[in-house]
Amino acid sequence: MTGARCGAMRTAGWGSGVAGIVLGLHVGVGVGRSVLDDGLVLGREGVVGLGVDEQVQLRTTFPPAWVVVVLGHFVEAQLQIVVRTHPLGSVDGAFFQGGVDFTARDVLWHAAQAFNHTTSETADADYAAQSLRDLLERDESLVSVLCADDGTLGRLLRLLGASRGLAEFLLRDTQAVLLLQTPLERPLGRDEYHRIIRASVGGADDVAANHGDDGRDALRRAYRREVLRLASFDLELEDPLEGLDAVAAALADLAGAAIDASLAVARAEVIAAGQTPESLGALAFAVIGMGKCGARELNYVSDVDVIFVAQTRDEELLSAEATTALGTRIAQLTMRGIYEVSKEPGLWEVDANLRPEGKAGALVRTLDSHLAYYERWAKNWEFQALLKARPLAGDSDLGHQYCAAV
């Protein structure tokens, strides 16, 4: 089968939804066309050799590297993958875990079984195929990972087919795919999420080391990496309802962790703008979760309802009036850290409209100001909304004081 030219794929006997794989040695690459040597085509019906005059259509121009896997376009729901091999018909063992030397047929069969099984469980298999092709063209180091581990490959395909947002994120952060090698046994807890997302912006004493776009992008990437792991856990469940409460609670905890990290970035920004660390330290600032986030019933596409509370710890360092002004600046920066335009796209809207007087009211109030409003002016629906209130981020003591008082 030497010298086979590639043109049109032979798929006789292959049914709808069957993953077909083309494997062979590339001896030349052209636009939309490849030259294969010792080519094999494997489908559910078995192995079919490519004769000298038989041709295979490849709809992608491959990058100039010696090993590449491309999960390309569906043609009548049939999947094409190309693996470049050495002349001896094996893939270089150094490119795989443990230095094991896989024969061409071993790799082919392994990949075919993984794709045949996984694409039937993928919500949008066509989009998953295109996204995986783009991902592997962006980062060829993932080839060995996915060829050697069909578990990781399956989890990746399910994610790509389920969420375009996560697919686009992986193109920006290709190494996040490696997180899928170790699937979650359960969602992480609140403290774990806060530690992970907070660590992404560095620093200490509630002030981030990174501020501005660097800090915002770092916390957004860390948040999306954890959502990636959580969504993979969710998609692996045999009964989606089984993990509904745990996943919803984890998403709320993740939102709180992201806001807490954004708060640390906001503190760094006001210091960089001239605020003294001493006066900033005199500010107690809490973010109260409301609505679905407060009740730990969040879903993947929810906005996050919050109320901001500020209090001075030392009136000599920070007066009541300065407390509200500084708290308002901190709240604005915290919200921007979550959704303002940056290199890494925003996460979701932070909605503070459940605060006293809604959009017409002050963005930040002291605890006493909140209590005065609820005692004199609040309507029944506002008290009902407070049933879901819980401390979400910032000063825990102030947050609990607020929830206990209202």
Coordinates of C-alpha atoms in Angstrom, one line a residue:
M1 CA 0.0 0.0 0.0
T2 CA 2.9 2.3 -0.7
G3 CA 2.3 5.7 -2.4
A4 CA -1.4 6.0 -1.7
R5 CA -2.8 9.4 -2.7
C6 CA -5.6 10.9 -0.6
G7 CA -8.8 12.1 -2.2
A8 CA -12.2 10.6 -1.3
M9 CA -12.9 8.5 1.7
R10 CA -14.1 4.9 1.2
T11 CA -16.9 4.3 3.8
A12 CA -18.9 1.4 2.3
G13 CA -20.8 -0.5 5.0
W14 CA -20.3 2.2 7.7
G15 CA -23.5 3.2 9.4
S16 CA -24.6 6.6 10.7
G17 CA -22.7 7.8 13.8
V18 CA -19.8 5.4 13.3
A19 CA -16.4 6.9 14.0
G20 CA -13.9 6.2 11.2
I21 CA -10.2 6.7 11.7
V22 CA -7.6 7.1 9.0
L23 CA -4.0 6.3 10.0
G24 CA -0.8 6.4 8.1
L25 CA 2.6 8.1 7.5
H26 CA 2.5 11.6 6.1
V27 CA 5.2 11.9 3.5
G28 CA 3.9 15.3 2.3
V29 CA 1.3 17.8 3.3
G30 CA -0.6 20.2 1.1
V31 CA -3.6 22.5 1.4
G32 CA -6.6 20.3 2.1
R33 CA -4.7 17.2 0.9
S34 CA -2.3 14.7 2.5
V35 CA -0.1 11.9 1.1
L36 CA -0.3 8.7 3.1
D37 CA 1.9 5.7 3.1
D38 CA 0.9 2.3 4.6
G39 CA -2.6 3.7 5.3
L40 CA -5.3 1.9 7.2
V41 CA -9.0 2.8 7.7
L42 CA -10.7 1.4 10.7
G43 CA -14.5 1.5 11.3
R44 CA -16.9 -0.6 13.4
E45 CA -16.8 -3.1 10.5
G46 CA -13.1 -3.7 11.0
V47 CA -9.8 -2.7 9.3
V48 CA -9.8 -1.7 5.6
G49 CA -6.6 -1.2 3.7
L50 CA -6.0 1.7 1.4
G51 CA -4.9 0.5 -2.0
V52 CA -2.4 2.4 -4.2
D53 CA -5.2 4.0 -6.2
E54 CA -7.6 4.6 -3.2
Q55 CA -7.9 8.1 -1.9
V56 CA -9.0 9.8 1.3
Q57 CA -10.3 13.3 1.6
L58 CA -8.8 15.2 4.5
R59 CA -10.4 18.6 5.0
T60 CA -7.8 20.2 7.2
T61 CA -4.3 21.6 6.5
F62 CA -2.1 20.0 9.2
P63 CA 0.6 21.9 11.2
P64 CA 4.2 20.8 10.3
A65 CA 4.8 18.5 13.2
W66 CA 5.6 14.8 13.1
V67 CA 2.7 13.6 15.2
V68 CA -0.8 15.1 14.9
V69 CA -4.3 13.9 15.5
V70 CA -7.1 15.8 13.9
L71 CA -10.7 15.0 14.7
G72 CA -12.1 16.6 11.7
H73 CA -15.4 17.4 9.9
F74 CA -18.3 14.9 10.0
V75 CA -19.2 13.6 6.6
E76 CA -22.6 11.9 6.9
A77 CA -21.9 11.6 10.6
Q78 CA -18.6 9.7 10.1
L79 CA -15.6 10.9 12.0
Q80 CA -12.1 11.2 10.6
I81 CA -8.9 11.2 12.6
V82 CA -5.4 11.3 11.3
V83 CA -2.3 10.1 13.2
R84 CA 1.1 10.7 11.7
T85 CA 3.5 7.8 12.4
H86 CA 7.1 6.7 11.9
P87 CA 8.1 4.8 8.8
L88 CA 8.2 1.6 10.9
G89 CA 4.5 2.0 11.6
S90 CA 4.7 3.0 15.3
V91 CA 4.2 6.2 17.2
D92 CA 7.3 7.4 19.1
G93 CA 7.1 6.0 22.6
A94 CA 8.7 9.1 24.1
F95 CA 5.5 11.0 23.2
F96 CA 3.3 8.7 25.3
Q97 CA 3.0 8.1 29.1
G98 CA 5.6 5.7 30.5
G99 CA 7.6 5.6 27.2
V100 CA 5.5 2.7 25.9
D101 CA 5.8 2.1 22.2
F102 CA 2.4 1.7 20.7
T103 CA 2.0 0.1 17.3
A104 CA 0.0 2.0 14.7
R105 CA -2.8 -0.6 14.9
D106 CA -2.9 -0.4 18.7
V107 CA -3.3 3.4 18.7
L108 CA -5.9 3.2 15.9
W109 CA -8.0 0.6 17.7
H110 CA -7.8 2.3 21.0
A111 CA -8.8 5.7 19.6
A112 CA -11.6 4.2 17.5
Q113 CA -13.2 2.5 20.5
A114 CA -13.0 5.7 22.5
F115 CA -14.6 7.9 19.8
N116 CA -17.3 5.4 18.9
H117 CA -18.4 5.2 22.5
T118 CA -18.1 8.9 23.4
T119 CA -19.6 10.6 20.4
S120 CA -22.9 8.7 21.1
E121 CA -23.0 10.4 24.5
T122 CA -22.0 13.9 23.3
A123 CA -24.8 16.6 23.1
D124 CA -23.4 18.2 20.0
A125 CA -20.9 15.7 18.5
D126 CA -20.3 17.8 15.3
Y127 CA -19.3 20.9 17.4
A128 CA -17.2 18.7 19.7
A129 CA -15.3 17.3 16.6
Q130 CA -14.6 20.8 15.2
S131 CA -13.5 22.1 18.6
L132 CA -11.2 19.2 19.2
R133 CA -9.6 19.7 15.8
D134 CA -9.1 23.4 16.7
L135 CA -7.7 22.5 20.1
L136 CA -5.1 20.0 18.8
E137 CA -4.0 22.4 16.1
R138 CA -3.5 25.0 18.8
D139 CA -1.6 22.7 21.1
E140 CA 0.0 19.6 19.7
S141 CA 1.3 18.5 23.1
L142 CA -2.2 17.2 23.9
V143 CA -2.0 14.5 21.2
S144 CA -0.1 12.1 23.4
V145 CA -2.4 12.7 26.3
L146 CA -5.6 12.0 24.4
C147 CA -4.2 9.0 22.4
A148 CA -2.9 7.3 25.6
D149 CA -6.0 8.0 27.8
D150 CA -9.5 7.4 26.4
G151 CA -11.0 8.5 29.7
T152 CA -9.6 12.0 29.4
L153 CA -10.6 12.0 25.7
G154 CA -14.1 11.0 26.6
R155 CA -14.5 13.6 29.2
L156 CA -13.1 16.2 26.9
L157 CA -15.5 15.4 24.1
R158 CA -18.5 15.5 26.4
L159 CA -17.4 18.9 27.6
L160 CA -16.8 20.3 24.1
G161 CA -20.2 19.0 23.0
A162 CA -22.0 20.4 26.0
S163 CA -20.6 23.9 26.4
R164 CA -19.4 26.3 23.7
G165 CA -18.2 28.6 26.4
L166 CA -15.9 26.0 27.9
A167 CA -14.8 24.9 24.4
E168 CA -13.7 28.5 23.7
F169 CA -12.0 28.7 27.1
L170 CA -9.9 25.6 26.3
L171 CA -8.7 27.2 23.1
R172 CA -7.4 30.1 25.3
D173 CA -6.0 27.8 28.0
T174 CA -5.2 24.6 26.3
Q175 CA -3.3 23.1 29.2
A176 CA -6.5 23.1 31.2
V177 CA -7.3 19.9 29.4
L178 CA -4.9 18.2 31.7
L179 CA -7.2 18.8 34.6
L180 CA -9.5 16.2 33.1
Q181 CA -6.9 13.4 33.7
T182 CA -7.9 13.4 37.3
P183 CA -11.7 13.6 37.5
L184 CA -13.5 14.9 40.6
E185 CA -15.0 12.2 42.9
R186 CA -17.2 15.0 44.4
P187 CA -17.5 18.8 44.1
L188 CA -15.0 20.7 46.2
G189 CA -16.2 22.5 49.3
R190 CA -16.5 26.3 49.9
D191 CA -13.2 26.7 51.7
E192 CA -11.4 24.7 49.0
Y193 CA -12.8 26.9 46.2
H194 CA -11.9 30.1 48.1
R195 CA -8.4 28.9 48.6
I196 CA -7.8 28.0 44.9
I197 CA -9.4 31.1 43.4
R198 CA -7.8 33.4 45.9
A199 CA -4.4 31.9 45.3
S200 CA -4.6 32.8 41.6
V201 CA -4.2 36.5 42.4
G202 CA -1.5 36.1 45.0
G203 CA -0.8 38.4 47.9
A204 CA -1.7 38.3 51.6
D205 CA -3.9 40.1 54.2
D206 CA -6.8 40.3 51.9
V207 CA -4.9 42.3 49.3
A208 CA -4.0 40.7 46.0
A209 CA -0.5 40.8 44.5
N210 CA -1.9 41.3 41.1
H211 CA -4.3 44.1 40.2
G212 CA -5.9 45.5 37.0
D213 CA -6.3 43.2 34.0
D214 CA -3.6 40.8 35.3
G215 CA -5.5 40.1 38.5
R216 CA -8.9 40.0 36.8
D217 CA -7.7 37.6 34.1
A218 CA -6.0 35.3 36.6
L219 CA -9.1 34.9 38.8
R220 CA -11.3 34.3 35.8
R221 CA -9.0 31.6 34.4
A222 CA -8.9 29.9 37.8
Y223 CA -12.7 30.1 38.1
R224 CA -13.2 28.6 34.7
R225 CA -10.7 25.8 35.4
E226 CA -12.8 24.8 38.4
V227 CA -16.1 25.1 36.4
L228 CA -14.5 22.8 33.8
R229 CA -13.8 20.2 36.4
L230 CA -17.2 20.5 38.0
A231 CA -19.0 20.3 34.6
S232 CA -17.0 17.2 33.7
F233 CA -18.1 15.6 37.0
D234 CA -21.7 16.6 36.2
L235 CA -21.6 15.1 32.7
E236 CA -20.2 11.8 34.0
L237 CA -23.2 11.2 36.4
E238 CA -25.4 8.4 35.2
D239 CA -28.4 10.2 36.8
P240 CA -28.1 14.0 36.3
L241 CA -30.7 14.6 39.1
E242 CA -28.5 12.7 41.5
G243 CA -25.9 15.4 41.7
L244 CA -28.2 18.4 41.0
D245 CA -28.1 19.9 44.5
A246 CA -24.3 19.3 45.0
V247 CA -23.5 20.9 41.7
A248 CA -25.7 23.9 42.3
A249 CA -24.2 24.4 45.7
A250 CA -20.7 24.1 44.3
L251 CA -21.4 26.7 41.6
A252 CA -22.6 29.1 44.3
D253 CA -19.5 28.5 46.3
L254 CA -17.4 29.1 43.2
A255 CA -19.2 32.4 42.6
G256 CA -18.4 33.4 46.1
A257 CA -14.8 32.5 45.7
A258 CA -14.5 34.5 42.5
I259 CA -16.1 37.6 44.2
D260 CA -13.7 37.2 47.1
A261 CA -10.7 37.1 44.8
S262 CA -12.0 40.1 42.9
L263 CA -12.4 41.9 46.2
A264 CA -8.7 41.2 47.0
V265 CA -7.8 42.7 43.5
A266 CA -10.0 45.7 44.2
R267 CA -8.2 46.4 47.5
A268 CA -4.9 46.2 45.6
E269 CA -6.2 48.7 43.1
V270 CA -7.3 51.3 45.6
I271 CA -3.9 51.1 47.3
A272 CA -2.2 51.5 44.0
A273 CA -4.4 54.6 43.5
G274 CA -3.2 56.2 46.7
Q275 CA -5.4 54.7 49.5
T276 CA -3.3 54.0 52.6
P277 CA -3.1 50.4 53.8
E278 CA -4.0 51.7 57.3
S279 CA -7.3 53.3 56.3
L280 CA -8.1 50.4 54.0
G281 CA -7.6 48.1 57.0
A282 CA -10.1 50.1 59.0
L283 CA -12.8 49.1 56.5
A284 CA -14.9 46.0 57.2
F285 CA -16.6 45.1 53.9
A286 CA -18.9 42.2 53.3
V287 CA -20.7 40.8 50.3
I288 CA -24.1 39.1 51.0
G289 CA -25.3 36.5 48.6
M290 CA -28.9 36.7 47.6
G291 CA -31.3 34.8 45.3
K292 CA -30.1 31.6 43.8
C293 CA -26.5 32.2 44.9
G294 CA -27.6 32.9 48.5
A295 CA -29.6 29.8 48.6
R296 CA -26.8 27.8 47.0
E297 CA -29.1 26.9 44.0
L298 CA -27.0 28.5 41.3
N299 CA -26.9 27.1 37.7
Y300 CA -24.2 27.5 35.1
V301 CA -25.6 30.6 33.4
S302 CA -27.1 32.5 36.4
D303 CA -26.1 36.1 37.3
V304 CA -25.2 36.6 40.9
D305 CA -27.4 38.7 43.2
V306 CA -25.5 40.5 46.0
I307 CA -25.9 43.2 48.6
F308 CA -22.8 45.2 49.9
V309 CA -22.3 46.1 53.5
A310 CA -19.5 48.3 54.9
Q311 CA -18.5 49.3 58.5
T312 CA -15.6 51.2 60.0
R313 CA -13.4 49.5 62.5
D314 CA -11.7 52.7 63.6
E315 CA -13.6 56.0 63.2
E316 CA -10.3 58.0 63.7
L317 CA -8.8 56.3 60.6
L318 CA -12.0 56.0 58.6
S319 CA -15.1 58.2 59.3
A320 CA -18.6 57.1 58.6
E321 CA -18.8 59.2 55.4
A322 CA -15.4 57.9 54.3
T323 CA -16.5 54.3 55.0
T324 CA -19.4 54.6 52.5
A325 CA -17.2 56.3 49.9
L326 CA -14.4 53.8 50.1
G327 CA -16.9 50.9 50.3
T328 CA -18.6 52.1 47.2
R329 CA -15.3 52.3 45.3
I330 CA -14.4 48.8 46.5
A331 CA -17.8 47.4 45.4
Q332 CA -17.5 49.0 41.9
L333 CA -14.0 47.5 41.4
T334 CA -15.1 44.1 42.7
M335 CA -18.0 44.0 40.2
R336 CA -15.7 45.1 37.3
G337 CA -13.3 42.4 38.2
I338 CA -16.0 39.9 37.5
Y339 CA -17.5 41.1 34.2
E340 CA -15.6 44.1 32.8
V341 CA -14.0 43.6 29.3
S342 CA -10.5 42.1 29.5
K343 CA -8.4 39.6 27.7
E344 CA -10.1 36.8 29.6
P345 CA -13.9 37.4 29.1
G346 CA -16.2 38.3 32.0
L347 CA -17.8 35.6 34.0
W348 CA -21.4 36.7 34.7
E349 CA -23.2 39.8 35.9
V350 CA -23.0 40.9 39.5
D351 CA -26.5 42.2 40.2
A352 CA -26.8 44.5 43.3
N353 CA -30.4 45.6 42.5
L354 CA -31.9 43.8 45.5
R355 CA -30.3 46.4 47.8
P356 CA -32.5 48.9 49.6
E357 CA -34.3 51.2 47.1
G358 CA -33.0 49.1 44.3
K359 CA -31.2 50.9 41.4
A360 CA -32.2 54.2 43.0
G361 CA -30.5 53.4 46.3
A362 CA -26.9 53.7 47.4
L363 CA -24.7 50.8 46.2
V364 CA -23.1 50.4 49.6
R365 CA -24.6 51.1 53.0
T366 CA -23.4 50.6 56.6
L367 CA -25.1 47.9 58.7
D368 CA -27.0 50.6 60.6
S369 CA -28.3 52.2 57.4
H370 CA -29.5 48.8 56.2
L371 CA -31.4 48.1 59.4
A372 CA -33.0 51.6 59.4
Y373 CA -34.3 51.0 55.9
Y374 CA -35.8 47.6 56.7
E375 CA -37.4 48.9 59.9
R376 CA -39.1 51.8 58.2
W377 CA -39.5 51.3 54.5
A378 CA -39.0 47.7 53.3
K379 CA -41.9 45.9 51.5
N380 CA -42.9 42.3 52.1
W381 CA -41.2 41.0 49.0
E382 CA -37.9 42.5 50.3
F383 CA -38.2 40.5 53.5
Q384 CA -38.9 37.4 51.5
A385 CA -35.8 38.0 49.5
L386 CA -33.8 38.2 52.7
L387 CA -34.7 34.6 53.5
K388 CA -32.0 33.5 51.0
A389 CA -29.3 35.9 52.3
R390 CA -26.0 34.5 53.4
P391 CA -22.4 35.8 53.8
L392 CA -20.7 35.2 50.5
A393 CA -17.4 37.0 50.5
G394 CA -15.3 39.6 52.4
D395 CA -15.5 40.1 56.2
S396 CA -17.2 37.0 57.6
D397 CA -18.1 38.6 61.0
L398 CA -19.8 41.6 59.4
G399 CA -21.6 39.3 57.0
H400 CA -23.0 37.1 59.8
Q401 CA -24.0 40.3 61.8
Y402 CA -26.0 41.5 58.8
C403 CA -27.8 38.1 58.3
A404 CA -28.5 37.8 62.0
A405 CA -29.9 41.4 62.2
V406 CA -32.2 41.4 59.2

